[in-house]
Coordinates of C-alpha atoms in Angstrom, one line a residue:
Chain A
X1 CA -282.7 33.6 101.7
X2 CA -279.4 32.4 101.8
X3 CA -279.4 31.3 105.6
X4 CA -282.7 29.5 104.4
X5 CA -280.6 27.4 101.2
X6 CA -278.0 27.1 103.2
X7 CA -280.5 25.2 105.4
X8 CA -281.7 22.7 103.0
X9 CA -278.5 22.5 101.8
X10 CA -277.4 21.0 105.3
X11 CA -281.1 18.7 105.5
X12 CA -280.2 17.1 102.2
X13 CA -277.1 15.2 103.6
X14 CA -279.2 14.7 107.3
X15 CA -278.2 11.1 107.4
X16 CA -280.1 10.8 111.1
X17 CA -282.1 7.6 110.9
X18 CA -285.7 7.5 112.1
X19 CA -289.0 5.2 112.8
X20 CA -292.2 6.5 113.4
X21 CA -293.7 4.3 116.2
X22 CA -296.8 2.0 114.9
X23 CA -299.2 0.8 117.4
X24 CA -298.1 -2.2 119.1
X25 CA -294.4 -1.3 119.2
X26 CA -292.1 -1.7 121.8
X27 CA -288.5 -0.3 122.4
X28 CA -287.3 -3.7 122.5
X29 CA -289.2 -4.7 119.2
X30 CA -287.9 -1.7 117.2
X31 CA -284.1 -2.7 118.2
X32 CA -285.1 -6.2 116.9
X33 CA -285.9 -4.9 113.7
X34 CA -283.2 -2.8 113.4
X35 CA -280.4 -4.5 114.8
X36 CA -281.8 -8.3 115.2
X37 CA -281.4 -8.2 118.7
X38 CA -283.8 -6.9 121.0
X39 CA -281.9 -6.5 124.3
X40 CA -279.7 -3.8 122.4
X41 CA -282.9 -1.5 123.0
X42 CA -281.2 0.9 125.4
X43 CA -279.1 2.1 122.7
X44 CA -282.4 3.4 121.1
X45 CA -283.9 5.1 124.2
X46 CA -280.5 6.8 125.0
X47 CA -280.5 8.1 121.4
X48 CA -284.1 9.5 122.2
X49 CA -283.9 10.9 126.1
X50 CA -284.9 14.0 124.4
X51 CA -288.2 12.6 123.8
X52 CA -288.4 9.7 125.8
X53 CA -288.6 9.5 129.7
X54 CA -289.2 5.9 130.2
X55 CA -288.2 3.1 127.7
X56 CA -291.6 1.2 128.4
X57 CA -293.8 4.7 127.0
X58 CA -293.5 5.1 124.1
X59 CA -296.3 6.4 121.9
X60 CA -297.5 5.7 118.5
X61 CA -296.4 8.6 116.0
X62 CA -293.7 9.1 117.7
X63 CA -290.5 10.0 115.7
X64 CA -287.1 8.0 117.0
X65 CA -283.5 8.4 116.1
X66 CA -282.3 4.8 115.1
X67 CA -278.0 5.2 115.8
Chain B
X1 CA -232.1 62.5 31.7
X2 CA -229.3 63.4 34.1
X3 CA -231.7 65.0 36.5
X4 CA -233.8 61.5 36.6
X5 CA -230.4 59.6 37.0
X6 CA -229.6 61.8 39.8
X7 CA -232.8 61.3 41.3
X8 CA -233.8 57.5 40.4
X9 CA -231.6 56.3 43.0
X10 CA -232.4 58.6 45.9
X11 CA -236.1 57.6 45.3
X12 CA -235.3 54.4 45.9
X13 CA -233.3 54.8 49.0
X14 CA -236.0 56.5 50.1
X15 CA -238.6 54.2 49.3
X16 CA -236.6 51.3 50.9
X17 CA -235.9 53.3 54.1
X18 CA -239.4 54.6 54.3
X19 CA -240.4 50.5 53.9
X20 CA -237.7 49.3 56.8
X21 CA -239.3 52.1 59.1
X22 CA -242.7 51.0 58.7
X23 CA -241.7 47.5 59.0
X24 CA -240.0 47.8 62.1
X25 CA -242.5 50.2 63.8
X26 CA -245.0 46.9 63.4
X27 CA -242.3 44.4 64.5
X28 CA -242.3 47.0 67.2
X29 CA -246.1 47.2 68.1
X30 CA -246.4 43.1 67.5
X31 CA -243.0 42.8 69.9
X32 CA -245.3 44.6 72.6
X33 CA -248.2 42.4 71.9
X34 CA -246.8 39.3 71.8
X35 CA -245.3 41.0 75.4
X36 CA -248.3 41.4 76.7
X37 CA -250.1 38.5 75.4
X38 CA -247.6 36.4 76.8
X39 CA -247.7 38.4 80.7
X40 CA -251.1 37.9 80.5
X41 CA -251.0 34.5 79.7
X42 CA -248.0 33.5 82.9
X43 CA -250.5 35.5 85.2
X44 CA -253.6 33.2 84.9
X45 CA -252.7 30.0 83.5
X46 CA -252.2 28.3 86.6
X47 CA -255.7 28.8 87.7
X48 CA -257.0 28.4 84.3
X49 CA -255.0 25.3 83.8
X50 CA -256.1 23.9 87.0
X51 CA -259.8 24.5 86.7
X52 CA -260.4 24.5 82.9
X53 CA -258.0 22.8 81.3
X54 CA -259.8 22.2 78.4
X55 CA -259.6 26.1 77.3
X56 CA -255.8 26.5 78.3
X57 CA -255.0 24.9 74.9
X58 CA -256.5 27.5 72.4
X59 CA -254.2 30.6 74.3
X60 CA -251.1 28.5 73.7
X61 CA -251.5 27.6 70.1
X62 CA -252.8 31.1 69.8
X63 CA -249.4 32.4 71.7
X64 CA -247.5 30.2 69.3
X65 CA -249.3 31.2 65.9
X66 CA -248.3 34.4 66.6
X67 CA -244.8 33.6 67.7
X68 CA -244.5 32.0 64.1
X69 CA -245.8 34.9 62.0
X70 CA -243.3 36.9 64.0
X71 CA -240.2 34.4 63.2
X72 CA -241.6 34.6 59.8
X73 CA -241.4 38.0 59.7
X74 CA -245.2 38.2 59.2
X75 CA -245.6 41.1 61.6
X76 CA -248.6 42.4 61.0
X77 CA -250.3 38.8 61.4
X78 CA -248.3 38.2 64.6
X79 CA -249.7 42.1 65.8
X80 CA -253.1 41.0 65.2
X81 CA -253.0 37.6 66.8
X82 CA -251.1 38.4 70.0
X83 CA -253.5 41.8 70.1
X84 CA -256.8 39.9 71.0
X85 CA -255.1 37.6 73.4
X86 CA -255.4 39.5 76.7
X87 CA -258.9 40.3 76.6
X88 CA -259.2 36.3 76.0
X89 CA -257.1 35.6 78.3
X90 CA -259.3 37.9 80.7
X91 CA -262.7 35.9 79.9
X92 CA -260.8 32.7 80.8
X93 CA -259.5 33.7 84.2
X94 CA -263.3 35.2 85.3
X95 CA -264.5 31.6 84.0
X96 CA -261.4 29.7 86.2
X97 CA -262.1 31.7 89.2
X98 CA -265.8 31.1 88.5
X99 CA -265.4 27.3 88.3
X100 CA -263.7 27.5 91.1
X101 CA -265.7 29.4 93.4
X102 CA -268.1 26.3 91.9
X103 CA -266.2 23.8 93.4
X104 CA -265.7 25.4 96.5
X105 CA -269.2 25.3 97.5
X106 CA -269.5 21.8 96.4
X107 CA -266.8 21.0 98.7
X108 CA -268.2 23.1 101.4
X109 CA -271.7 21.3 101.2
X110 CA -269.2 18.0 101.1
X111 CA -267.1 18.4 104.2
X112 CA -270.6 19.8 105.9
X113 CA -272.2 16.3 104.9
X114 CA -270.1 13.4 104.3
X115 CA -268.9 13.2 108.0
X116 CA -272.6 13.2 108.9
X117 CA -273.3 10.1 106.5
X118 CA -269.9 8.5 107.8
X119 CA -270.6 9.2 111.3
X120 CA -274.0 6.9 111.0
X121 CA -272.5 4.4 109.5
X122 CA -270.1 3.6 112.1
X123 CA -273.0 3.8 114.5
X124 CA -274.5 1.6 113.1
X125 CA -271.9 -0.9 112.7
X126 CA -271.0 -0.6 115.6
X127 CA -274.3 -1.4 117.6
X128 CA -274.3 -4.2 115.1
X129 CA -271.5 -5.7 116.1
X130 CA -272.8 -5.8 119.4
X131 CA -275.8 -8.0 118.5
X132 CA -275.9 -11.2 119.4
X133 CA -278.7 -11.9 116.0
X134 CA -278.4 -9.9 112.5
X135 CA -281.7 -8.1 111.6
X136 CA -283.8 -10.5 108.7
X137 CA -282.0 -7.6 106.0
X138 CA -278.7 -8.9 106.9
X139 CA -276.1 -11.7 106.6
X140 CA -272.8 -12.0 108.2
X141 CA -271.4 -11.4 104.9
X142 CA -273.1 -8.6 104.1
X143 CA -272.2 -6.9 107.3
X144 CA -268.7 -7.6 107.0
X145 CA -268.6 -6.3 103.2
X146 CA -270.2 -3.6 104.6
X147 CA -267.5 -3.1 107.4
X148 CA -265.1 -3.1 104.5
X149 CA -266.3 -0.4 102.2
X150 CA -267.4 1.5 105.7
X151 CA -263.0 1.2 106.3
X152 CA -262.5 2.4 102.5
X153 CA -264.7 5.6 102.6
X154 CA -263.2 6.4 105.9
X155 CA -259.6 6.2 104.4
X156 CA -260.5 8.0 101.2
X157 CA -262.4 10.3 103.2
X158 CA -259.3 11.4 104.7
X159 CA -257.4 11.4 101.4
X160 CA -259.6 14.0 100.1
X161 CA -259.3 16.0 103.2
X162 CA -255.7 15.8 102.8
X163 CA -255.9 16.6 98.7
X164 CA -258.1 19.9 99.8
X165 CA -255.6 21.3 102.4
X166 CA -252.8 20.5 99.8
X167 CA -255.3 23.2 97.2
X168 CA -255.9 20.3 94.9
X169 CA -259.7 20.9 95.1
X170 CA -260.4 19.0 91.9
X171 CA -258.8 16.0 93.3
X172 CA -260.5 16.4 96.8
X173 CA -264.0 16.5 95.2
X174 CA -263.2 13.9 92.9
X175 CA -262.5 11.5 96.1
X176 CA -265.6 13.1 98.3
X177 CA -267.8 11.7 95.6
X178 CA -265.9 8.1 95.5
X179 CA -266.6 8.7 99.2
X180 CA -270.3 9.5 98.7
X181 CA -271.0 7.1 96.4
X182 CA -269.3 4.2 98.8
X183 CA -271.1 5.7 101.6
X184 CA -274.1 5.7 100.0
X185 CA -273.6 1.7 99.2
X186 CA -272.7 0.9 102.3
X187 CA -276.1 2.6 104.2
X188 CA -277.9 0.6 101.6
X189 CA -276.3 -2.4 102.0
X190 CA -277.5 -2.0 105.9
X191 CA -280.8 -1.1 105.5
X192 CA -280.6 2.4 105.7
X193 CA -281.8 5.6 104.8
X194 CA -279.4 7.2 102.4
X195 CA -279.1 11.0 102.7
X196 CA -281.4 13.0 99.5
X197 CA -277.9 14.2 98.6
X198 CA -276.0 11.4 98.5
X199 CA -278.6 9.4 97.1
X200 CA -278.0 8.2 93.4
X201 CA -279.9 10.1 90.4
X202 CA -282.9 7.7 89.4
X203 CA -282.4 6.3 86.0
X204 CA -284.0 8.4 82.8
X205 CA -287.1 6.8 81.9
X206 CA -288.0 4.7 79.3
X207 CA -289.1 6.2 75.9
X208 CA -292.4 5.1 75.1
X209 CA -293.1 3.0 72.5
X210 CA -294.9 3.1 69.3

């Protein structure tokens, strides 16, 4: 019980920044919108080598870290 | 007659002894009191200064009602002032050490998330500064206001740290929330995502009309 409030103690002040991948989306489109520049993409895919193999596959739903 | 002359005066010495001894048995038991009331007092105000200041008052008027009965000679008064103090003095210590057991935990959640909140806002900036374009949210200016109050929760951030490791909790969680709340400004300000905890309380509706 106290592990568990100590949990969503800890989730409330989760500052991580996410998108959830829409179809049509790129890497490099998602860094646009983010940061206004899409070259800086790479800093998305290494936040997300967890998830992500390749920078070019991504797939809709998917949940990304924005740093 | 010469009997009650020969007794009138022995009466009286007796009465008046018989007087001085009771008053100095309660100058006695309000000397102890006041004693204790006082020890009692020197033992927890500190903490009870420190983390509810507003209640340390009422003890030292109390403490110095009874004092002046005493001076006064009023013993019995100062006896039954200084008498009740330690067992108020009692409930005020349980409710300092529950305060701050309080703040504790609010710093504990603090230091657990402000460094998180801080941390992704210097990402942030950082990657910014590395674009060549601002995203369509942002100006130049805004990005460099929010560089500035990014610098200032940092600095304070520290302060607080600082004021916590010095045991001046109150002023520590007094500068986390300056912290928070800049922190807060400053992820907003970028187009971020500001933490449920750190995000400000919605404003109490409106009362309907009519």
């Amino acid at each position: 019980m106290a592990e568990e409030e100590k949990k969503q103690g800890a989730d409330a002040w989760d500052a991580t920044q996410w998108h959830v991948v829409e179809k049509g989306e790129t890497l490099s489109k998602i860094s646009k919108k983010y940061y206004g520049d899409p070259n800086l993409y790479m800093k998305i895919f290494e936040a997300n080598k967890d998830v992500l193999k390749n920078p070019d596959l991504i797939k809709i739903g998917q949940k990304l870290r924005i740093p | 007659m010469t009997a009650k002359r020969f007794w009138l005066p022995i009466l009286l010495v007796v009465f008046g002894l018989f007087v001085v001894s009771c008053g100095s048995g309660n100058k006695e038991a309000a000397t102890a009191a006041m004693k204790a009331a006082q020890d009692s007092w020197n033992a927890a105000k500190g903490e009870v200064v420190k983390y509810i200041p507003d209640q340390a008052k009422g003890v030292d008027d109390a403490i110095k009602g009874a004092k002046e009965n005493f001076d006064k000679g009023n013993f019995d008064a100062a006896l039954e002032t200084a008498k009740v103090i330690p067992d108020r003095v009692k409930a005020l210590a349980a409710a300092a050490s529950a305060k701050k057991a309080e703040l504790a935990k609010s710093w504990e959640e603090m230091s657990g998330g402000l460094p998180k909140m801080l941390e992704a806002i210097k990402s942030r900036l950082d990657i910014l500064s590395q674009s060549k374009k601002l995203p369509a949210n942002l100006d130049k200016a805004k990005l460099e206001g929010a560089k500035g109050g990014y610098e200032e929760a940092a600095k304070m951030w520290e302060d607080a740290k600082a004021a916590f490791a010095g045991g001046n909790l109150t002023d520590a969680l007094a500068k986390g929330k300056t912290v928070k709340e800049k922190a807060a400004a400053v992820m907003t300000a970028l187009g971020m995502e500001v933490p449920a905890a750190a995000a400000p309380a919605p404003a109490p509706a409106a009362a309907p009309k009519g």
